[in-house]
Structure formats: structure tokens, C-alpha cells
Amino acid sequence: MSNKPGTLYIVATPIGNLDDISLRAIQVLNQVSRVAAEDTRHSRRLMQHHGIDTPMLALHEHNERQALKGLLKILRQGQDMALISDAGTPLVSDPGFPLVRACREAGIRVSPVPGPSALVAALSVSGLPVDSFCFHGFLPRSPAARRERLEAVAGQSHTQVFYESSHRILHALRDMLEMLGGDREICVARELTKQYEDVMSGSLDEVLALMEGDAMRQRGEFVILVGGVSRRDRDLPSEDALRVLDLLLDELPLKQAAALAARITGEKKNLLYKLALEKG
């Protein structure tokens, strides 16, 4: 037994194609004493494909707090361990944060083994600006919370990135249509690196119509990328919207006037509210 703690390796694994794994990832997975996997049944196929027989243990969102003590004990005994998720880079909308945090606090080395990520893969093929983007993970399940989240980012100038499941993809896009407008540029990347990989881009109206008309395109795992608004569009509502806002401010409280003006004109409520505040 070593007096020196082991290392926790955060190992990226393929998001679809099993051959999208680095030589170093295979080497690390072979050399560590344990592999903590989000789903051992799912990961066993990857391990067998590359001839890796390292023992696995489960670490997922339902047991990661309880498993923490045992994992830290293994690492403190000087044994190296790898953390993998079902697909892609661990901790990016996947379990593992409590373990990494606890290792950092305990002075245990945490080392990345970089590789596939659905987020980066989708950005690279989207055709949208990638010099500045914001990743939100999965949108809320509740329609009201989802629309609130979308409203909060509606006026942002950088690309917005979301993950979504097949069960909610159409609901998410329809809410985007309501909150962002049908002419907003988007890209929906589906089943990246898999047999039925599909990258759809265009206006929100166009992409939603394409998906609503083809049930096959509603299946799989999705990355949604939403183009930002230009500074001009973000800061300057239409003249009609300003006239409506002014008329309503004469008759209604500020917050109510801004909300009603947004409904009438289709402008963003937050922008009209900000302008109403400036008007005093």
C-alpha cells in the first residue's frame, strides 16, 4: 500500500462511434485499478470492444453521494481510478461533480484524459459563431420553467447551446418558437457520430417544420444551438414597439405596460421593460 494517494482520471469516451477514443484513454482504462462508470452495463460494450477488463463499479446520480466515502478510500490507498460517463466527457451534464470536488478538497490529484464531447462536436459543425457561446445543459422539464429560461437568454448576442432528449425535443423547439421568434437561426444536431447522424440548420421555423414532418428525426439524442441576436437587434426595438410602449405607459403600470407591449408587438419583454425603466 502506498502512502501517496492515487490519481482520479476523468476519461472522455465516445458519444456514438466506439472507435472515437484516444490511445491514451485506452491505456489509462487498462492501467487503473477501478473504473467508475455511470452505467456499467452500457460501458461494458465499450470496454469489451477495446479489450479492457478493468473492474467497474457504478457511479450515477442516485448513488454518487453514498459511494463517495468508498471511492475516496480506494484513492487514499494509492490506487488510481478512472471516471467515465455513458458518453462524452464526464461532468458535462453527467454525474461526477461531488467526487471531483471531494478529491480536490482532499488533495487527491484529478487529471483529465480529453476526448469526445457532444457540445464541442455540435459547435464544430453548426455553422454558427463559436468564438463566444453559453452552454446550459438540459432545458427544464416544466414548460413554464423552460420558457422562463429561454426568455432569459432571448436577447443574448452569443450562441446558446442546449441538450435535449427525444421525449421533449418538439416541446423545446415549439417553446423556442414562441420565445425567440421563427426567424432565429438555429442548428439541431442529432445522433452525432452514430449511423443516423443528422445536422439540421436554418431558421427556427424551417427546422421545426422539418422535424415535425419526419418522425425519425424526432428520435435520438440532440444538441440544440441557437444563434445570438446582433447588437442592433438586441438594443433597438422597432419604432412601432416604442410607440405602443409609450401609449401603454400613459395608462398602465410600468411592468404591465412592458409585458402587454411585448405581447402586441412580438418584441422581447425584458428589453421593453428596460426601456420603460429608462423612460422613468
mmCIF file of C-alpha atoms in Angstrom, residues 20-280:
data_model
loop_
_atom_site.group_PDB
_atom_site.id
_atom_site.type_symbol
_atom_site.label_atom_id
_atom_site.label_comp_id
_atom_site.label_asym_id
_atom_site.label_seq_id
_atom_site.Cartn_x
_atom_site.Cartn_y
_atom_site.Cartn_z
ATOM 1 C CA ASP A 20 -13.694 7.656 -31.273
ATOM 2 C CA ILE A 21 -11.490 7.017 -28.244
ATOM 3 C CA SER A 22 -7.912 8.118 -27.745
ATOM 4 C CA LEU A 23 -4.961 5.773 -27.369
ATOM 5 C CA ARG A 24 -4.236 7.376 -24.004
ATOM 6 C CA ALA A 25 -7.804 6.768 -22.809
ATOM 7 C CA ILE A 26 -7.452 3.066 -23.615
ATOM 8 C CA GLN A 27 -4.096 2.981 -21.841
ATOM 9 C CA VAL A 28 -5.460 4.668 -18.703
ATOM 10 C CA LEU A 29 -8.576 2.475 -18.567
ATOM 11 C CA ASN A 30 -6.320 -0.591 -18.750
ATOM 12 C CA GLN A 31 -3.915 0.600 -16.049
ATOM 13 C CA VAL A 32 -6.203 1.915 -13.291
ATOM 14 C CA SER A 33 -7.440 -0.368 -10.531
ATOM 15 C CA ARG A 34 -11.123 0.575 -10.939
ATOM 16 C CA VAL A 35 -13.344 2.312 -13.473
ATOM 17 C CA ALA A 36 -16.287 4.230 -12.013
ATOM 18 C CA ALA A 37 -18.970 4.200 -14.709
ATOM 19 C CA GLU A 38 -22.318 5.954 -14.938
ATOM 20 C CA ASP A 39 -23.889 2.704 -16.174
ATOM 21 C CA THR A 40 -21.690 -0.402 -16.022
ATOM 22 C CA ARG A 41 -23.961 -2.323 -18.416
ATOM 23 C CA HIS A 42 -23.702 0.437 -21.014
ATOM 24 C CA SER A 43 -19.947 0.885 -20.591
ATOM 25 C CA ARG A 44 -19.222 -2.846 -20.743
ATOM 26 C CA ARG A 45 -19.778 -2.783 -24.515
ATOM 27 C CA LEU A 46 -17.095 -0.101 -24.911
ATOM 28 C CA MET A 47 -14.692 -1.941 -22.606
ATOM 29 C CA GLN A 48 -15.162 -5.241 -24.449
ATOM 30 C CA HIS A 49 -14.805 -3.546 -27.840
ATOM 31 C CA HIS A 50 -11.317 -2.359 -26.851
ATOM 32 C CA GLY A 51 -10.296 -5.430 -24.847
ATOM 33 C CA ILE A 52 -10.324 -3.678 -21.450
ATOM 34 C CA ASP A 53 -11.087 -5.923 -18.463
ATOM 35 C CA THR A 54 -10.552 -3.494 -15.574
ATOM 36 C CA PRO A 55 -13.188 -3.968 -12.830
ATOM 37 C CA MET A 56 -16.042 -1.462 -12.966
ATOM 38 C CA LEU A 57 -18.274 -0.012 -10.294
ATOM 39 C CA ALA A 58 -21.387 2.107 -10.710
ATOM 40 C CA LEU A 59 -21.354 5.838 -10.003
ATOM 41 C CA HIS A 60 -24.516 7.624 -11.064
ATOM 42 C CA GLU A 61 -26.747 10.463 -9.902
ATOM 43 C CA HIS A 62 -28.666 8.218 -7.498
ATOM 44 C CA ASN A 63 -25.690 6.779 -5.596
ATOM 45 C CA GLU A 64 -22.772 9.185 -6.004
ATOM 46 C CA ARG A 65 -23.144 10.772 -2.547
ATOM 47 C CA GLN A 66 -23.320 7.387 -0.817
ATOM 48 C CA ALA A 67 -20.431 5.938 -2.863
ATOM 49 C CA LEU A 68 -18.116 8.872 -2.188
ATOM 50 C CA LYS A 69 -16.538 7.547 1.023
ATOM 51 C CA GLY A 70 -15.621 4.203 -0.534
ATOM 52 C CA LEU A 71 -14.134 5.779 -3.654
ATOM 53 C CA LEU A 72 -12.010 8.194 -1.633
ATOM 54 C CA LYS A 73 -10.752 5.257 0.463
ATOM 55 C CA ILE A 74 -9.566 3.459 -2.682
ATOM 56 C CA LEU A 75 -7.752 6.581 -3.902
ATOM 57 C CA ARG A 76 -6.188 7.271 -0.472
ATOM 58 C CA GLN A 77 -4.776 3.731 -0.523
ATOM 59 C CA GLY A 78 -2.696 4.751 -3.540
ATOM 60 C CA GLN A 79 -4.821 3.114 -6.218
ATOM 61 C CA ASP A 80 -5.584 5.021 -9.407
ATOM 62 C CA MET A 81 -9.167 5.222 -10.633
ATOM 63 C CA ALA A 82 -10.910 6.382 -13.823
ATOM 64 C CA LEU A 83 -14.288 8.080 -14.074
ATOM 65 C CA ILE A 84 -16.326 7.672 -17.255
ATOM 66 C CA SER A 85 -19.868 8.613 -18.212
ATOM 67 C CA ASP A 86 -22.207 6.881 -20.643
ATOM 68 C CA ALA A 87 -20.855 9.058 -23.450
ATOM 69 C CA GLY A 88 -18.582 12.049 -23.881
ATOM 70 C CA THR A 89 -16.709 13.995 -21.225
ATOM 71 C CA PRO A 90 -17.762 13.300 -17.605
ATOM 72 C CA LEU A 91 -19.394 16.083 -15.564
ATOM 73 C CA VAL A 92 -20.725 17.860 -18.691
ATOM 74 C CA SER A 93 -24.412 17.234 -17.827
ATOM 75 C CA ASP A 94 -23.258 13.933 -16.282
ATOM 76 C CA PRO A 95 -22.548 12.713 -12.707
ATOM 77 C CA GLY A 96 -19.159 13.103 -11.024
ATOM 78 C CA PHE A 97 -19.035 16.608 -9.585
ATOM 79 C CA PRO A 98 -19.188 15.553 -5.893
ATOM 80 C CA LEU A 99 -16.316 13.090 -6.420
ATOM 81 C CA VAL A 100 -14.085 15.590 -8.221
ATOM 82 C CA ARG A 101 -14.862 18.245 -5.624
ATOM 83 C CA ALA A 102 -14.093 15.876 -2.743
ATOM 84 C CA CYS A 103 -10.808 14.793 -4.355
ATOM 85 C CA ARG A 104 -9.749 18.418 -4.789
ATOM 86 C CA GLU A 105 -10.534 19.173 -1.159
ATOM 87 C CA ALA A 106 -8.639 16.060 -0.020
ATOM 88 C CA GLY A 107 -5.541 16.902 -2.058
ATOM 89 C CA ILE A 108 -6.032 13.936 -4.395
ATOM 90 C CA ARG A 109 -4.825 14.555 -7.947
ATOM 91 C CA VAL A 110 -7.523 14.801 -10.612
ATOM 92 C CA SER A 111 -6.264 14.510 -14.190
ATOM 93 C CA PRO A 112 -8.242 14.915 -17.436
ATOM 94 C CA VAL A 113 -7.961 12.500 -20.348
ATOM 95 C CA PRO A 114 -9.644 14.668 -23.009
ATOM 96 C CA GLY A 115 -11.656 13.438 -25.925
ATOM 97 C CA PRO A 116 -15.198 13.395 -27.335
ATOM 98 C CA SER A 117 -17.862 15.886 -26.274
ATOM 99 C CA ALA A 118 -21.264 16.305 -27.907
ATOM 100 C CA LEU A 119 -21.115 20.005 -27.044
ATOM 101 C CA VAL A 120 -17.858 20.662 -28.935
ATOM 102 C CA ALA A 121 -18.753 18.296 -31.782
ATOM 103 C CA ALA A 122 -22.041 20.114 -32.401
ATOM 104 C CA LEU A 123 -20.420 23.541 -32.239
ATOM 105 C CA SER A 124 -17.830 22.498 -34.814
ATOM 106 C CA VAL A 125 -20.415 21.593 -37.467
ATOM 107 C CA SER A 126 -23.203 24.068 -36.659
ATOM 108 C CA GLY A 127 -22.161 26.933 -38.896
ATOM 109 C CA LEU A 128 -22.973 29.302 -36.016
ATOM 110 C CA PRO A 129 -20.391 31.598 -34.363
ATOM 111 C CA VAL A 130 -18.317 29.668 -31.812
ATOM 112 C CA ASP A 131 -15.991 32.427 -30.625
ATOM 113 C CA SER A 132 -18.455 33.080 -27.794
ATOM 114 C CA PHE A 133 -21.102 30.648 -26.589
ATOM 115 C CA CYS A 134 -23.013 29.665 -23.449
ATOM 116 C CA PHE A 135 -23.789 26.051 -22.540
ATOM 117 C CA HIS A 136 -26.952 25.417 -20.491
ATOM 118 C CA GLY A 137 -27.141 21.625 -20.348
ATOM 119 C CA PHE A 138 -30.680 20.252 -20.456
ATOM 120 C CA LEU A 139 -33.619 22.635 -20.504
ATOM 121 C CA PRO A 140 -36.082 22.365 -17.579
ATOM 122 C CA ARG A 141 -38.785 19.712 -17.865
ATOM 123 C CA SER A 142 -41.568 22.080 -16.820
ATOM 124 C CA PRO A 143 -42.987 24.130 -19.741
ATOM 125 C CA ALA A 144 -43.201 27.261 -17.595
ATOM 126 C CA ALA A 145 -39.626 26.932 -16.336
ATOM 127 C CA ARG A 146 -38.413 26.124 -19.838
ATOM 128 C CA ARG A 147 -40.000 29.250 -21.312
ATOM 129 C CA GLU A 148 -38.617 31.331 -18.456
ATOM 130 C CA ARG A 149 -35.108 30.044 -19.174
ATOM 131 C CA LEU A 150 -35.493 30.792 -22.884
ATOM 132 C CA GLU A 151 -36.828 34.274 -22.200
ATOM 133 C CA ALA A 152 -33.763 34.973 -20.059
ATOM 134 C CA VAL A 153 -31.380 34.235 -22.958
ATOM 135 C CA ALA A 154 -33.509 35.607 -25.798
ATOM 136 C CA GLY A 155 -31.559 38.849 -26.106
ATOM 137 C CA GLN A 156 -28.055 37.380 -25.830
ATOM 138 C CA SER A 157 -25.601 38.010 -28.672
ATOM 139 C CA HIS A 158 -23.602 34.782 -28.362
ATOM 140 C CA THR A 159 -24.592 31.261 -29.402
ATOM 141 C CA GLN A 160 -26.695 29.364 -26.854
ATOM 142 C CA VAL A 161 -26.284 25.577 -26.565
ATOM 143 C CA PHE A 162 -28.731 23.104 -25.009
ATOM 144 C CA TYR A 163 -29.004 19.334 -24.706
ATOM 145 C CA GLU A 164 -32.412 17.739 -25.212
ATOM 146 C CA SER A 165 -33.993 14.285 -25.246
ATOM 147 C CA SER A 166 -36.289 12.734 -27.833
ATOM 148 C CA HIS A 167 -39.216 12.970 -25.390
ATOM 149 C CA ARG A 168 -39.065 16.760 -25.216
ATOM 150 C CA ILE A 169 -37.367 17.905 -28.416
ATOM 151 C CA LEU A 170 -40.532 19.155 -30.155
ATOM 152 C CA HIS A 171 -41.808 20.815 -26.973
ATOM 153 C CA ALA A 172 -38.483 22.606 -26.598
ATOM 154 C CA LEU A 173 -38.429 23.823 -30.198
ATOM 155 C CA ARG A 174 -42.050 24.999 -30.017
ATOM 156 C CA ASP A 175 -41.268 26.961 -26.864
ATOM 157 C CA MET A 176 -38.244 28.457 -28.639
ATOM 158 C CA LEU A 177 -40.519 29.475 -31.487
ATOM 159 C CA GLU A 178 -42.768 31.297 -29.025
ATOM 160 C CA MET A 179 -39.986 32.937 -27.028
ATOM 161 C CA LEU A 180 -37.356 33.623 -29.701
ATOM 162 C CA GLY A 181 -39.298 34.003 -32.940
ATOM 163 C CA GLY A 182 -39.418 31.849 -36.057
ATOM 164 C CA ASP A 183 -36.644 33.693 -37.889
ATOM 165 C CA ARG A 184 -33.986 32.933 -35.252
ATOM 166 C CA GLU A 185 -31.108 30.925 -36.744
ATOM 167 C CA ILE A 186 -30.619 27.530 -35.116
ATOM 168 C CA CYS A 187 -28.900 24.196 -35.615
ATOM 169 C CA VAL A 188 -30.177 20.868 -34.287
ATOM 170 C CA ALA A 189 -27.500 18.150 -34.214
ATOM 171 C CA ARG A 190 -28.922 14.666 -33.771
ATOM 172 C CA GLU A 191 -27.202 11.329 -33.047
ATOM 173 C CA LEU A 192 -23.707 12.733 -33.614
ATOM 174 C CA THR A 193 -21.115 10.158 -34.816
ATOM 175 C CA LYS A 194 -23.796 7.439 -34.966
ATOM 176 C CA GLN A 195 -25.282 5.692 -38.006
ATOM 177 C CA TYR A 196 -28.164 8.143 -38.370
ATOM 178 C CA GLU A 197 -26.251 11.341 -37.647
ATOM 179 C CA ASP A 198 -28.257 14.367 -38.796
ATOM 180 C CA VAL A 199 -27.381 18.057 -38.579
ATOM 181 C CA MET A 200 -30.239 20.416 -39.447
ATOM 182 C CA SER A 201 -29.741 24.161 -39.693
ATOM 183 C CA GLY A 202 -31.760 27.164 -40.798
ATOM 184 C CA SER A 203 -34.439 29.333 -39.239
ATOM 185 C CA LEU A 204 -36.397 28.015 -36.287
ATOM 186 C CA ASP A 205 -39.493 27.871 -38.489
ATOM 187 C CA GLU A 206 -37.680 25.767 -41.087
ATOM 188 C CA VAL A 207 -36.019 23.316 -38.698
ATOM 189 C CA LEU A 208 -39.164 22.784 -36.633
ATOM 190 C CA ALA A 209 -41.231 22.096 -39.777
ATOM 191 C CA LEU A 210 -38.577 19.635 -40.967
ATOM 192 C CA MET A 211 -38.681 17.714 -37.695
ATOM 193 C CA GLU A 212 -42.452 17.786 -37.294
ATOM 194 C CA GLY A 213 -42.777 16.262 -40.750
ATOM 195 C CA ASP A 214 -40.438 13.323 -40.096
ATOM 196 C CA ALA A 215 -40.924 11.099 -37.038
ATOM 197 C CA MET A 216 -37.476 9.545 -37.491
ATOM 198 C CA ARG A 217 -35.882 12.939 -36.934
ATOM 199 C CA GLN A 218 -37.548 13.149 -33.527
ATOM 200 C CA ARG A 219 -35.586 10.170 -32.202
ATOM 201 C CA GLY A 220 -32.193 10.068 -30.543
ATOM 202 C CA GLU A 221 -30.071 12.498 -28.555
ATOM 203 C CA PHE A 222 -29.992 16.155 -29.505
ATOM 204 C CA VAL A 223 -27.827 19.246 -29.206
ATOM 205 C CA ILE A 224 -29.692 22.482 -29.967
ATOM 206 C CA LEU A 225 -27.652 25.538 -30.913
ATOM 207 C CA VAL A 226 -29.355 28.922 -31.079
ATOM 208 C CA GLY A 227 -27.754 31.839 -32.854
ATOM 209 C CA GLY A 228 -27.437 35.083 -30.935
ATOM 210 C CA VAL A 229 -29.014 38.395 -31.886
ATOM 211 C CA SER A 230 -26.973 41.235 -33.307
ATOM 212 C CA ARG A 231 -26.248 44.227 -31.100
ATOM 213 C CA ARG A 232 -28.541 46.314 -33.282
ATOM 214 C CA ASP A 233 -31.413 43.849 -32.899
ATOM 215 C CA ARG A 234 -30.735 43.476 -29.185
ATOM 216 C CA ASP A 235 -30.682 47.165 -28.313
ATOM 217 C CA LEU A 236 -33.145 48.741 -30.716
ATOM 218 C CA PRO A 237 -36.779 47.596 -30.832
ATOM 219 C CA SER A 238 -38.928 48.674 -33.737
ATOM 220 C CA GLU A 239 -40.469 52.140 -33.927
ATOM 221 C CA ASP A 240 -43.929 50.569 -33.716
ATOM 222 C CA ALA A 241 -42.984 48.822 -30.481
ATOM 223 C CA LEU A 242 -41.749 52.074 -28.968
ATOM 224 C CA ARG A 243 -44.999 53.855 -29.910
ATOM 225 C CA VAL A 244 -47.098 51.071 -28.388
ATOM 226 C CA LEU A 245 -44.975 51.127 -25.233
ATOM 227 C CA ASP A 246 -45.351 54.891 -24.877
ATOM 228 C CA LEU A 247 -49.154 54.681 -25.247
ATOM 229 C CA LEU A 248 -49.433 51.893 -22.693
ATOM 230 C CA LEU A 249 -47.181 53.672 -20.191
ATOM 231 C CA ASP A 250 -49.725 56.519 -20.136
ATOM 232 C CA GLU A 251 -52.422 54.115 -18.936
ATOM 233 C CA LEU A 252 -50.759 51.199 -17.128
ATOM 234 C CA PRO A 253 -48.080 50.465 -14.506
ATOM 235 C CA LEU A 254 -44.587 50.097 -15.965
ATOM 236 C CA LYS A 255 -44.245 46.310 -15.677
ATOM 237 C CA GLN A 256 -47.722 45.639 -17.062
ATOM 238 C CA ALA A 257 -47.199 48.104 -19.920
ATOM 239 C CA ALA A 258 -43.927 46.419 -20.948
ATOM 240 C CA ALA A 259 -45.463 42.923 -20.820
ATOM 241 C CA LEU A 260 -48.503 43.953 -22.866
ATOM 242 C CA ALA A 261 -46.366 45.841 -25.408
ATOM 243 C CA ALA A 262 -44.242 42.716 -25.857
ATOM 244 C CA ARG A 263 -47.333 40.595 -26.489
ATOM 245 C CA ILE A 264 -48.718 43.055 -29.019
ATOM 246 C CA THR A 265 -45.510 43.691 -30.955
ATOM 247 C CA GLY A 266 -43.548 40.455 -30.550
ATOM 248 C CA GLU A 267 -40.576 42.323 -29.065
ATOM 249 C CA LYS A 268 -38.720 40.922 -26.064
ATOM 250 C CA LYS A 269 -40.383 41.774 -22.765
ATOM 251 C CA ASN A 270 -37.084 42.269 -20.927
ATOM 252 C CA LEU A 271 -35.892 44.816 -23.497
ATOM 253 C CA LEU A 272 -39.141 46.803 -23.394
ATOM 254 C CA TYR A 273 -39.100 46.713 -19.593
ATOM 255 C CA LYS A 274 -35.562 48.064 -19.565
ATOM 256 C CA LEU A 275 -36.529 50.865 -21.947
ATOM 257 C CA ALA A 276 -39.603 51.670 -19.859
ATOM 258 C CA LEU A 277 -37.371 51.987 -16.772
ATOM 259 C CA GLU A 278 -35.088 54.363 -18.656
ATOM 260 C CA LYS A 279 -38.075 56.485 -19.629
ATOM 261 C CA GLY A 280 -38.788 56.886 -15.949
#
